[in-house]
Coordinates of C-alpha atoms and ligand atoms in Angstrom, one line a residue:
X1 CA -37.3 -23.3 25.6
X2 CA -33.9 -22.3 26.2
X3 CA -31.8 -20.1 28.8
X4 CA -33.5 -16.8 28.1
X5 CA -36.8 -18.3 28.6
X6 CA -39.0 -16.1 26.0
X7 CA -42.0 -17.8 24.5
X8 CA -44.8 -16.8 23.0
X9 CA -46.6 -16.3 26.8
X10 CA -43.8 -13.7 27.0
X11 CA -44.5 -10.0 27.1
X12 CA -42.6 -7.5 24.9
X13 CA -41.2 -5.6 27.7
X14 CA -39.4 -9.0 28.6
X15 CA -38.2 -9.1 25.0
X16 CA -36.9 -5.7 25.0
X17 CA -34.7 -6.5 28.3
X18 CA -33.2 -9.2 26.3
X19 CA -30.0 -7.8 24.4
X20 CA -31.0 -9.4 21.0
X21 CA -34.6 -8.8 21.5
X22 CA -33.9 -5.1 22.4
X23 CA -32.2 -4.9 19.5
X24 CA -34.7 -7.0 17.0
X25 CA -37.4 -4.8 18.3
X26 CA -35.7 -1.6 17.8
X27 CA -34.7 -2.5 14.5
X28 CA -37.9 -3.2 13.5
X29 CA -39.6 0.1 14.5
X30 CA -35.9 1.7 13.3
X31 CA -37.0 0.2 9.7
X32 CA -41.1 1.2 10.1
X33 CA -40.1 4.6 11.6
X34 CA -42.0 4.4 14.8
X35 CA -40.7 5.6 18.2
X36 CA -38.5 3.5 20.1
X37 CA -40.6 4.8 23.2
X38 CA -43.3 3.2 22.9
X39 CA -41.9 0.0 23.9
X40 CA -41.9 1.9 27.3
X41 CA -45.5 2.7 27.6
X42 CA -47.1 0.0 29.5
X43 CA -49.8 -0.6 27.7
X44 CA -47.9 -1.7 24.6
X45 CA -45.2 -3.3 26.3
X46 CA -47.5 -5.6 28.3
X47 CA -48.5 -7.2 25.1
X48 CA -48.0 -10.7 24.9
X49 CA -46.1 -12.4 21.7
X50 CA -49.1 -14.5 21.1
X51 CA -51.3 -11.6 21.2
X52 CA -49.6 -9.9 18.9
X53 CA -49.1 -12.7 16.6
X54 CA -52.5 -12.9 16.1
X55 CA -52.9 -9.3 15.6
X56 CA -50.5 -9.7 13.0
X57 CA -50.9 -13.0 11.4
X58 CA -51.4 -11.5 8.1
X59 CA -47.5 -10.4 8.1
X60 CA -46.2 -12.4 10.3
X61 CA -46.1 -16.1 9.9
X62 CA -45.4 -18.9 12.1
X63 CA -41.7 -19.1 10.8
X64 CA -41.2 -15.5 11.5
X65 CA -41.8 -16.0 15.6
X66 CA -39.7 -19.2 15.8
X67 CA -36.7 -17.4 14.0
X68 CA -37.4 -14.9 16.4
X69 CA -37.4 -17.0 19.1
X70 CA -34.5 -19.1 18.2
X71 CA -32.4 -15.2 17.7
X72 CA -33.7 -14.0 21.4
X73 CA -32.5 -17.2 23.2
X74 CA -29.6 -18.7 21.8
X75 CA -27.8 -15.7 22.8
X76 CA -26.9 -16.3 26.4
X77 CA -24.6 -14.1 27.2
X78 CA -25.5 -10.5 28.6
X79 CA -23.4 -7.3 27.8
X80 CA -21.0 -5.9 30.6
X81 CA -22.4 -3.2 33.3
X82 CA -22.3 0.4 31.5
X83 CA -19.9 1.5 34.2
X84 CA -16.7 -0.7 34.1
X85 CA -13.3 1.3 34.7
X86 CA -12.2 2.7 30.9
X87 CA -9.0 1.7 29.4
X88 CA -6.7 4.0 27.2
X89 CA -5.7 3.1 23.6
X90 CA -3.7 4.0 20.4
X91 CA -7.1 3.5 18.5
X92 CA -9.5 5.7 20.7
X93 CA -7.5 8.9 20.7
X94 CA -6.6 8.6 16.9
X95 CA -8.6 10.5 13.9
X96 CA -8.8 7.8 11.2
X97 CA -9.1 8.7 7.4
X98 CA -10.3 6.1 4.5
X99 CA -8.8 6.0 1.4
X100 CA -10.9 4.7 -1.6
X101 CA -7.9 4.2 -3.9
X102 CA -9.5 4.2 -7.0
X103 CA -10.7 7.7 -6.8
X104 CA -8.2 9.1 -4.2
X105 CA -5.3 10.4 -6.6
X106 CA -4.2 9.3 -9.8
X107 CA -0.3 9.7 -10.3
X108 CA 0.0 8.1 -13.6
X109 CA -3.3 9.9 -15.3
X110 CA -4.8 6.7 -16.4
X111 CA -7.8 7.5 -14.6
X112 CA -7.7 6.1 -11.7
X113 CA -6.1 6.5 -8.5
X114 CA -3.0 4.4 -7.2
X115 CA -0.5 3.8 -4.3
X116 CA 2.0 5.7 -5.6
X117 CA -0.6 8.7 -5.8
X118 CA -1.2 8.0 -2.3
X119 CA 2.3 7.9 -1.1
X120 CA 2.3 11.8 -2.7
X121 CA -0.6 12.6 -0.7
X122 CA 1.0 11.5 2.8
X123 CA 1.9 15.0 3.8
X124 CA -1.0 16.3 3.3
X125 CA -2.4 13.8 5.2
X126 CA -0.5 14.3 8.3
X127 CA -0.6 18.1 8.1
X128 CA -4.6 17.5 8.3
X129 CA -3.6 15.7 11.7
X130 CA -4.4 12.0 10.4
X131 CA -3.1 9.6 12.9
X132 CA -4.6 6.3 11.1
X133 CA -5.4 5.5 7.5
X134 CA -8.0 3.1 6.2
X135 CA -7.3 1.9 2.8
X136 CA -9.9 -0.1 1.2
X137 CA -9.3 -3.1 -1.2
X138 CA -6.2 -2.9 -3.3
X139 CA -5.5 -6.4 -3.6
X140 CA -5.9 -8.4 -7.0
X141 CA -9.2 -8.2 -8.5
X142 CA -11.3 -8.7 -11.6
X143 CA -13.1 -5.6 -10.3
X144 CA -16.9 -6.3 -10.4
X145 CA -17.2 -4.3 -7.1
X146 CA -14.4 -2.4 -7.0
X147 CA -11.9 -4.5 -5.4
X148 CA -14.4 -6.2 -2.6
X149 CA -14.2 -9.1 -5.0
X150 CA -10.9 -10.6 -4.2
X151 CA -8.8 -12.7 -6.3
X152 CA -5.5 -13.1 -4.8
X153 CA -5.4 -12.1 -1.2
X154 CA -1.5 -12.2 -1.5
X155 CA -1.6 -9.9 -5.0
X156 CA -1.4 -6.0 -5.5
X157 CA -4.1 -5.1 -8.6
X158 CA -1.4 -3.8 -11.1
X159 CA -4.0 -0.8 -11.7
X160 CA -3.1 -0.2 -8.5
X161 CA 1.0 -0.2 -8.6
X162 CA 3.1 -3.2 -7.3
X163 CA 3.9 -4.9 -4.1
X164 CA 7.2 -2.7 -3.9
X165 CA 4.9 0.5 -3.9
X166 CA 2.6 -1.5 -1.3
X167 CA 5.6 -1.5 1.0
X168 CA 7.0 2.1 0.1
X169 CA 3.4 3.3 1.1
X170 CA 3.6 1.6 4.5
X171 CA 6.9 2.6 5.3
X172 CA 6.0 6.1 4.8
X173 CA 2.8 6.1 6.5
X174 CA 5.2 5.2 9.7
X175 CA 7.4 6.8 8.9
X176 CA 5.3 10.0 9.6
X177 CA 4.3 8.5 12.9
X178 CA 1.0 7.3 11.0
X179 CA -0.5 3.7 11.4
X180 CA -2.0 1.8 8.3
X181 CA -5.1 -0.6 8.3
X182 CA -6.0 -2.7 5.2
X183 CA -9.5 -3.7 4.4
X184 CA -10.4 -7.3 5.1
X185 CA -12.6 -8.8 2.8
X186 CA -13.4 -12.9 4.2
X187 CA -17.0 -13.3 3.9
X188 CA -16.3 -13.5 0.4
X189 CA -14.1 -14.1 -2.4
X190 CA -14.1 -13.5 -6.5
X191 CA -15.6 -16.0 -8.5
X192 CA -12.1 -15.9 -10.0
X193 CA -10.3 -16.7 -6.9
X194 CA -8.3 -20.0 -7.1
X195 CA -10.3 -21.5 -4.6
X196 CA -13.6 -21.1 -6.2
X197 CA -12.5 -21.9 -9.7
X198 CA -10.9 -25.4 -8.0
X199 CA -14.1 -25.8 -6.5
X200 CA -16.4 -25.8 -9.2
X201 CA -14.3 -27.7 -11.5
X202 CA -13.4 -30.6 -9.1
X203 CA -16.0 -32.3 -7.8
X204 CA -13.0 -34.0 -5.4
X205 CA -11.5 -30.6 -4.8
X206 CA -10.7 -29.6 -0.8
X207 CA -12.3 -26.8 -1.8
X208 CA -15.5 -27.5 -2.8
X209 CA -16.1 -27.3 0.9
X210 CA -14.9 -23.3 0.8
X211 CA -18.1 -22.4 -0.1
X212 CA -21.5 -23.3 -0.3
X213 CA -22.7 -25.3 -3.1
X214 CA -26.0 -27.1 -3.4
X215 CA -26.6 -29.9 -5.9
X216 CA -29.2 -28.8 -8.7
X217 CA -32.0 -31.6 -8.2
X218 CA -35.2 -30.2 -8.3
X219 CA -34.2 -27.2 -10.5
X220 CA -34.8 -24.9 -7.8
X221 CA -33.0 -21.9 -6.0
X222 CA -31.8 -23.7 -2.8
X223 CA -33.9 -21.4 -1.1
X224 CA -35.4 -17.7 -1.6
X225 CA -32.4 -15.4 -0.2
X226 CA -32.1 -12.4 -2.2
X227 CA -28.9 -10.9 -2.9
X228 CA -27.4 -7.9 -1.6
X229 CA -26.7 -6.6 -4.8
X230 CA -30.6 -7.3 -6.6
X231 CA -31.6 -10.9 -7.9
X232 CA -31.3 -14.3 -6.2
X233 CA -28.8 -14.9 -3.4
X234 CA -27.5 -18.3 -6.2
X235 CA -25.5 -18.5 -9.2
X236 CA -27.0 -21.6 -11.7
X237 CA -24.3 -23.4 -12.9
X238 CA -25.9 -25.5 -15.6
X239 CA -22.8 -27.6 -16.8
X240 CA -21.6 -28.6 -13.2
X241 CA -25.6 -28.9 -12.2
X242 CA -24.9 -26.9 -9.1
X243 CA -26.2 -23.7 -7.4
X244 CA -23.4 -21.7 -5.2
X245 CA -24.2 -18.8 -2.4
X246 CA -23.6 -15.0 -3.0
X247 CA -24.9 -12.5 -0.6
X248 CA -23.6 -9.6 -2.8
X249 CA -22.9 -9.5 -6.5
X250 CA -22.7 -12.5 -8.9
X251 CA -19.3 -12.6 -8.9
X252 CA -18.9 -12.5 -4.8
X253 CA -18.8 -16.0 -3.8
X254 CA -19.8 -16.5 0.1
X255 CA -16.9 -18.7 1.8
X256 CA -18.0 -21.5 4.1
X257 CA -17.0 -20.3 7.7
X258 CA -18.0 -24.0 9.0
X259 CA -15.1 -25.6 7.6
X260 CA -12.2 -25.3 9.8
X261 CA -9.7 -24.7 6.8
X262 CA -11.4 -22.1 5.8
X263 CA -10.8 -20.5 8.9
X264 CA -7.6 -21.8 8.8
X265 CA -6.6 -20.1 5.3
X266 CA -8.0 -16.7 6.4
X267 CA -5.7 -17.1 9.5
X268 CA -2.7 -17.7 7.8
X269 CA -3.5 -14.5 5.4
X270 CA -3.9 -12.0 8.2
X271 CA -0.9 -13.2 9.9
X272 CA 1.1 -12.7 6.4
X273 CA 0.0 -8.8 6.2
X274 CA 0.1 -8.3 9.4
X275 CA 3.9 -9.9 9.5
X276 CA 4.4 -7.0 6.7
X277 CA 4.0 -4.5 9.1
X278 CA 0.1 -3.5 8.6
X279 CA -1.4 -2.4 12.2
X280 CA -5.0 -3.7 12.0
X281 CA -7.9 -4.3 9.5
X282 CA -11.4 -3.3 8.9
X283 CA -13.6 -6.0 8.4
X284 CA -16.0 -6.4 5.6
X285 CA -19.7 -7.6 6.4
X286 CA -17.7 -9.4 9.3
X287 CA -21.2 -10.4 10.9
X288 CA -22.2 -12.0 7.7
X289 CA -19.9 -15.0 8.4
X290 CA -22.0 -17.5 10.5
X291 CA -24.7 -18.8 8.6
X292 CA -27.8 -20.8 10.0
X293 CA -27.3 -24.2 9.8
X294 CA -29.5 -25.8 6.6
X295 CA -29.8 -22.0 5.2
X296 CA -33.4 -21.6 5.9
X297 CA -36.0 -20.0 4.1
X298 CA -36.2 -16.2 4.8
X299 CA -39.5 -14.6 6.1
X300 CA -41.3 -12.3 3.7
X301 CA -41.7 -10.0 6.1
X302 CA -38.4 -9.1 7.2
X303 CA -37.3 -9.5 4.0
X304 CA -39.4 -6.8 3.1
X305 CA -38.6 -4.2 5.6
X306 CA -35.0 -5.2 5.5
X307 CA -34.4 -5.3 1.7
X308 CA -32.9 -8.3 1.5
X309 CA -34.7 -11.6 2.2
X310 CA -33.2 -14.1 3.9
X311 CA -30.9 -11.5 6.9
X312 CA -32.1 -12.7 9.9
X313 CA -29.9 -15.9 9.4
X314 CA -27.0 -14.6 8.9
X315 CA -26.5 -11.1 10.4
X316 CA -26.0 -12.8 14.0
X317 CA -25.2 -16.3 13.0
X318 CA -24.9 -19.0 15.8
X319 CA -21.2 -19.1 15.4
X320 CA -20.5 -15.4 14.8
X321 CA -18.8 -14.9 18.7
X322 CA -16.9 -18.1 18.5
X323 CA -15.3 -17.0 14.5
X324 CA -14.7 -13.7 15.9
X325 CA -12.8 -15.0 18.8
X326 CA -10.7 -17.5 17.1
X327 CA -9.5 -14.5 14.3
X328 CA -8.9 -12.8 17.3
X329 CA -6.6 -15.1 19.5
X330 CA -4.8 -16.5 16.1
X331 CA -3.7 -13.6 14.4
X332 CA -4.4 -10.3 15.9
X333 CA -3.7 -10.5 19.4
X334 CA -0.3 -12.3 18.4
X335 CA 0.4 -8.6 16.7
X336 CA -1.3 -6.2 19.0
X337 CA -3.2 -5.8 15.8
X338 CA -6.6 -3.6 15.9
X339 CA -9.9 -4.5 14.2
X340 CA -13.0 -2.7 13.6
X341 CA -15.6 -4.6 12.1
X342 CA -18.4 -3.6 9.5
X343 CA -21.2 -5.1 10.8
X344 CA -24.6 -3.7 8.8
X345 CA -27.6 -4.6 10.7
X346 CA -26.2 -4.9 14.1
X347 CA -27.7 -2.9 17.2
X348 CA -26.4 -1.4 20.1
X349 CA -27.0 -4.5 22.5
X350 CA -25.0 -6.7 20.1
X351 CA -22.8 -4.5 19.3
X352 CA -21.6 -4.3 23.2
X353 CA -21.7 -7.8 23.0
X354 CA -19.3 -8.4 20.1
X355 CA -17.0 -5.3 21.0
X356 CA -17.2 -5.5 24.7
X357 CA -13.3 -5.5 25.8
X358 CA -13.4 -8.2 27.7
X359 CA -15.0 -10.3 25.6
X360 CA -11.8 -10.2 22.7
X361 CA -13.7 -10.1 19.6
X362 CA -13.7 -6.8 17.7
X363 CA -12.0 -3.7 19.3
X364 CA -14.9 -1.4 17.4
X365 CA -17.6 -1.5 14.8
X366 CA -19.2 0.5 12.4
X367 CA -23.4 0.7 13.2
X368 CA -25.5 2.2 10.4
X369 CA -28.5 2.9 12.4
X370 CA -27.8 6.9 11.7
X371 CA -27.0 6.7 8.2
X372 CA -30.8 7.4 7.4
X373 CA -33.9 8.9 9.3
X374 CA -36.0 6.3 10.7
X375 CA -38.5 4.7 8.2
X376 CA -36.3 5.7 5.3
X377 CA -33.8 4.0 3.0
X378 CA -31.1 5.1 1.1
X379 CA -32.8 4.9 -2.0
X380 CA -34.9 7.5 -1.7
X381 CA -35.2 11.0 -2.1
X382 CA -35.6 12.7 1.0
X383 CA -34.7 15.3 3.6
X384 CA -32.1 13.4 6.3
X385 CA -33.2 15.1 9.8
X386 CA -30.3 15.4 12.0
X387 CA -32.6 15.6 15.1
X388 CA -32.9 11.7 14.2
X389 CA -28.7 11.4 14.3
X390 CA -28.7 13.4 17.6
X391 CA -30.9 10.8 19.3
X392 CA -28.7 8.0 17.8
X393 CA -25.4 9.7 18.7
X394 CA -27.2 10.2 22.0
X395 CA -27.6 6.7 22.1
X396 CA -24.6 5.4 21.5
X397 CA -23.0 7.7 24.0
X398 CA -24.4 6.9 26.9
X399 CA -25.7 3.1 26.4
X400 CA -22.8 1.6 25.1
X401 CA -20.5 1.4 28.3
X402 CA -17.2 1.9 29.3
X403 CA -15.5 -1.1 27.8
X404 CA -16.8 -0.3 24.4
X405 CA -15.9 2.5 22.4
X406 CA -17.8 4.3 19.3
X407 CA -17.4 5.4 16.3
X408 CA -18.5 8.5 14.6
X409 CA -18.5 9.1 11.1
X410 CA -21.0 10.3 8.1
X411 CA -19.5 8.3 5.1
X412 CA -17.6 6.4 3.1
X413 CA -17.5 4.6 0.1
X414 CA -21.0 3.1 0.3
X415 CA -22.7 6.3 0.9
X416 CA -24.0 9.5 -0.9
X417 CA -22.6 12.5 0.9
X418 CA -24.0 13.0 4.3
X419 CA -24.4 17.2 3.5
X420 CA -26.3 16.6 0.6
X421 CA -28.4 14.2 2.1
X422 CA -29.3 17.1 4.8
X423 CA -29.4 19.9 1.8
X424 CA -29.9 18.6 -1.3
X425 CA -29.7 22.2 -2.8
X426 CA -26.9 22.9 -1.4
X427 CA -27.1 26.3 0.8
X428 CA -25.5 25.3 3.3
X429 CA -23.3 23.0 2.5
X430 CA -20.2 24.8 3.7
X431 CA -21.1 25.5 7.2
X432 CA -23.3 21.8 7.5
X433 CA -20.1 20.6 6.5
X434 CA -18.1 22.4 9.4
X435 CA -21.3 21.7 12.0
X436 CA -20.6 18.0 11.3
X437 CA -16.7 18.1 11.7
X438 CA -17.3 19.7 15.1
X439 CA -19.9 17.2 16.0
X440 CA -17.4 14.8 14.6
X441 CA -14.3 15.5 16.6
X442 CA -15.7 16.5 20.1
X443 CA -17.7 13.7 20.6
X444 CA -16.8 10.4 22.6
X445 CA -15.5 8.1 20.1
X446 CA -13.6 7.7 17.3
X447 CA -13.5 9.9 14.1
X448 CA -13.2 8.6 10.6
X449 CA -13.2 11.0 8.2
X450 CA -14.2 9.6 4.6
X451 CA -11.6 10.8 1.5
X452 CA -13.8 14.5 0.7
X453 CA -15.4 15.0 3.9
X454 CA -12.5 17.5 5.1
X455 CA -12.9 19.4 1.1
X456 CA -16.3 19.5 1.9
X457 CA -17.4 17.6 -1.2
X458 CA -21.1 17.1 -1.6
X459 CA -23.2 14.6 -4.6
X460 CA -22.2 14.4 -7.9
X461 CA -25.0 15.6 -10.8
X462 CA -24.4 12.4 -12.3
X463 CA -26.4 13.1 -16.2
X464 CA -27.9 9.8 -17.2
X465 CA -27.0 6.1 -16.0
X466 CA -24.0 6.2 -18.7
X467 CA -22.1 7.7 -15.6
X468 CA -23.5 5.1 -13.1
X469 CA -21.0 2.5 -12.5
X470 CA -21.4 0.7 -9.2
X471 CA -22.7 -3.2 -9.4
X472 CA -25.2 -2.3 -6.7
X473 CA -26.8 0.5 -8.9
X474 CA -26.8 -1.1 -12.3
X475 CA -28.3 -4.0 -11.1
X476 CA -31.2 -2.0 -9.1
X477 CA -31.7 -0.1 -12.0
X478 CA -32.6 -3.1 -14.1
X479 CA -35.0 -4.0 -11.1
X480 CA -36.9 -1.1 -10.6
X481 CA -37.2 -0.7 -14.5
X482 CA -39.9 -3.6 -13.9
X483 CA -42.1 -0.8 -12.5
X484 CA -40.8 2.4 -13.1
X485 CA -40.6 4.8 -15.8
X486 CA -36.8 5.2 -16.6
X487 CA -36.8 8.8 -15.3
X488 CA -38.1 7.8 -12.2
X489 CA -35.6 5.1 -11.7
X490 CA -33.2 6.8 -12.6
X491 CA -34.3 9.8 -9.9
X492 CA -34.3 6.6 -7.2
X493 CA -30.6 5.9 -8.0
X494 CA -29.3 9.4 -8.0
X495 CA -30.7 9.5 -4.4
X496 CA -28.8 6.2 -3.1
X497 CA -25.9 5.4 -5.4
X498 CA -22.6 4.4 -3.8
X499 CA -20.9 6.5 -6.9
X500 CA -21.3 9.9 -5.0
X501 CA -18.7 9.0 -3.0
X502 CA -16.7 7.2 -5.9
X503 CA -15.7 9.6 -8.3
X504 CA -12.1 11.1 -8.5
X505 CA -11.2 13.7 -6.1
X506 CA -10.9 17.2 -7.6
X507 CA -7.3 17.7 -7.0
X508 CA -6.7 15.2 -9.5
X509 CA -6.1 16.9 -12.9
X510 CA -8.5 14.7 -15.0
X511 CA -11.2 14.6 -12.6
X512 CA -14.7 14.6 -14.7
X513 CA -15.6 18.7 -15.2
X514 CA -19.3 17.7 -15.1
X515 CA -19.1 16.1 -11.5
X516 CA -18.4 19.8 -10.5
X517 CA -16.3 18.9 -7.1
X518 CA -14.3 21.6 -5.7
X519 CA -12.4 21.8 -2.5
X520 CA -13.8 24.4 -0.3
X521 CA -10.8 25.6 1.6
X522 CA -12.6 27.3 4.5
X523 CA -13.7 23.5 5.5
X524 CA -10.4 22.2 5.5
X525 CA -8.8 24.6 7.6
X526 CA -11.9 24.0 10.0
X527 CA -11.0 20.3 10.1
X528 CA -7.7 21.1 10.6
X529 CA -8.1 23.0 13.6
X530 CA -10.9 20.7 14.9
X531 CA -8.6 17.5 14.7
X532 CA -5.6 19.2 16.7
X533 CA -8.0 20.8 18.9
X534 CA -9.2 17.4 19.8
X535 CA -5.6 15.9 19.9
X536 CA -4.7 18.8 22.3
X537 CA -7.4 18.0 24.7
X538 CA -8.1 14.5 26.7
X539 CA -11.2 15.8 27.7
X540 CA -12.6 15.7 24.1
X541 CA -11.5 12.1 23.6
X542 CA -11.6 10.4 27.0
X543 CA -13.7 12.9 28.9
X544 CA -17.5 12.8 30.1
X545 CA -20.3 13.5 27.8
X546 CA -23.3 15.2 28.8
X547 CA -26.5 16.7 27.1
X548 CA -27.9 20.0 28.1
X549 CA -30.6 20.5 25.5
X550 CA -31.9 17.7 23.0
X551 CA -34.8 19.8 21.7
X552 CA -36.3 20.2 18.4
X553 CA -33.4 21.4 16.6
X554 CA -30.7 21.6 19.2
X555 CA -27.9 19.5 20.3
X556 CA -26.5 21.0 23.2
X557 CA -23.3 18.8 25.3
X558 CA -20.6 19.2 27.6
X559 CA -17.2 17.1 27.3
X560 CA -15.2 17.3 30.1
X561 CA -13.0 16.0 32.9
X562 CA -11.4 16.9 36.3
X563 CA -9.2 19.8 34.6
X564 CA -11.3 21.2 31.7
X565 CA -15.0 21.7 30.1
X566 CA -16.1 22.2 26.5
X567 CA -19.8 23.2 25.6
X568 CA -21.2 22.6 21.8
X569 CA -23.8 24.6 21.0
X570 CA -25.7 23.4 17.7
X571 CA -28.5 24.7 15.3
X572 CA -29.5 21.2 13.6
X573 CA -31.7 23.1 11.4
X574 CA -31.8 25.6 8.2
X575 CA -33.7 28.4 10.5
X576 CA -32.3 30.8 13.2
X577 CA -32.4 29.8 16.7
X578 CA -31.9 31.4 20.2
X579 CA -28.0 30.2 21.7
X580 CA -27.4 28.3 24.8
X581 CA -26.8 31.2 27.4
X582 CA -26.0 28.6 30.5
X583 CA -22.0 29.7 29.8
X584 CA -20.9 31.4 33.1
X585 CA -16.8 31.0 33.5
X586 CA -16.7 29.9 29.6
X587 CA -14.7 31.7 26.6
X588 CA -15.7 30.9 22.9
X589 CA -13.3 29.2 20.7
X590 CA -15.2 28.7 17.9
X591 CA -16.5 30.4 15.4
X592 CA -13.8 33.3 15.0
X593 CA -16.7 35.3 14.2
X594 CA -20.2 35.5 14.4
X595 CA -23.5 37.7 13.5
X596 CA -25.6 37.6 16.5
X597 CA -24.3 36.5 20.1
X598 CA -27.3 35.3 21.0
X599 CA -28.8 33.9 18.0
X600 CA -27.1 30.6 15.9
X601 CA -27.6 31.1 12.4
X602 CA -28.4 28.1 10.0
X603 CA -26.3 25.3 11.0
X604 CA -24.0 27.5 12.9
X605 CA -22.0 25.8 15.5
X606 CA -19.9 26.7 19.0
X607 CA -17.4 25.6 21.1
X608 CA -17.1 26.9 24.3
X609 CA -14.1 26.2 27.3
X610 CA -13.7 26.7 30.6
X611 CA -10.0 25.3 32.3
Ligands
LIG1 O1 -20.6 -3.3 2.6 C1 -21.8 -3.8 2.7 C2 -23.0 -3.8 3.0 O2 -23.5 -4.5 3.2 C3 -23.4 -1.9 2.8 O3 -23.2 -1.7 1.2 C4 -24.5 -1.4 3.2 O4 -25.8 -2.1 2.6 C5 -24.4 0.1 3.5 O5 -23.0 0.3 3.8 C6 -25.5 0.4 4.0 O6 -25.4 1.9 3.7 C7 -19.0 -3.6 2.2 C8 -18.4 -2.9 1.7 O7 -18.3 -1.6 2.3 C9 -19.3 -2.8 0.1 O8 -18.8 -1.8 -0.5 C10 -19.2 -4.2 -0.1 O9 -19.5 -3.4 -1.8 C11 -19.8 -5.2 0.0 O10 -19.1 -4.9 1.7 C12 -19.9 -6.6 -0.3 O11 -18.1 -6.7 -0.1

């Protein structure tokens, strides 16, 4: 049927050998919590799709298989070899720090952080060892999604400050030898953006074709897609007799990237910021920009599995590579700017295709598969298992290829704190925070610290829904009430809410007391020491990675080059384990004190060094 020739007569093994087939099968198994190795078992690998389709005909519709074959067969390219030469780049050596401006530092005590607050903390960041800052959106916005709904790409939100403040911030960052990357939110704009306003009001406006409008003829939604923030993905405009698409909140309207004028305007906007001197962008849900032609209905099985109906039609869309190349060529490359894509749902082979350096699409991506234990979702009260994290890291360290470069992170503004997912009672918060920091600073891949990680912050004991402000959580709570008692619904929200990462940092005098956030100095000094270690040793950045022990609760690995070698010995559990002993010629450089040489205490980690 096409280049890859996967048909219903193909076996699972044949599908798994194609890049997209690999990632789709891996994704389905991940969501179901089934280990990927079943696909390496000859009995299951030999099953033909047609047989599987018969066996699963109650859950997998014909339409599912059509979409499946289309996705698998459409990708004609294959990732480059894993062993191409590796090139150096500043962003591979850098330690990044994400600032969520609303909750970082409030200089005028109005209850929200601001640009002058960030300026006041630049010496702190420099002293911590940070090389580059990623700033979440600071643009003008009605704040339906805390700034991920942009009203004007060229204006600073007054609550955050002025363009003069911004210029001073950028200068201050550069003066300290650091870099600044901004957040680029161009899958959608606010419904209050001038483009959308004109489009809605004036049928003859050229902006009509900037968004996905559908006429309301039948009185029915144009398709069954659901929003990432609950409910249908369509707004109904009764007066205009129109529907318009929003994959996120009802005030975040999806831009139509098929329209070359949209791409041209976005590219001009990117250049405007690059011209100002910013060093690059983190690109919000950038893998969602190309939607399947005709916006076909989503498959219910996929919708259930992934939480959003329709996602298979836009998470790896038909023109994704083309658009990424265009932005890169027309904006980023002219300024030597850096790009990192936020790409929910992309698997490792898709990632190799969008970040392979020879392909000139993105420099790096954030993959999210390690943020939940397989088979679990964020809005679920469960204990995160670091064994699955180890396996995920090991895959990215060994299967991503020399032409690609991983990111290593645990938190961002969209997630509860990782230490609390692992240890909800907070018994081991400090050891855990340090364990995670050691792993982050010693793996191959660029570390992204989320504000507060370095303070050892944990989840917030929200008292009731009144403390919760995030649009995703507020909508989800309403949705849950349909079939849950309020107390149970609140418990689910508490497990997953993004608000855990969004309360004012404890160094603000006006941080809410009930949030109980405290700076743990031991964690901060560990971060400082570890960042400096990474900066001093090339082996920790560009060196080889070799896993020495990945048995249950153990993660022992070596980072080395021709000059030096490190062994990192981690206890991934809350029980003591026997320490790694094959260490001849190595000296212990961390921790500075231990209870027993042959035993690792709960979550203890050691760094050994040999020249
Ligand atoms: O997030 C997109 C997104 O899909 C995440 O919420 C994702 O579900 C989560 O990270 C998985 O753990 C981006 C922004 O980071 C988020 O703050 C915005 O709300 C969203 O896009 C819309 O702009």
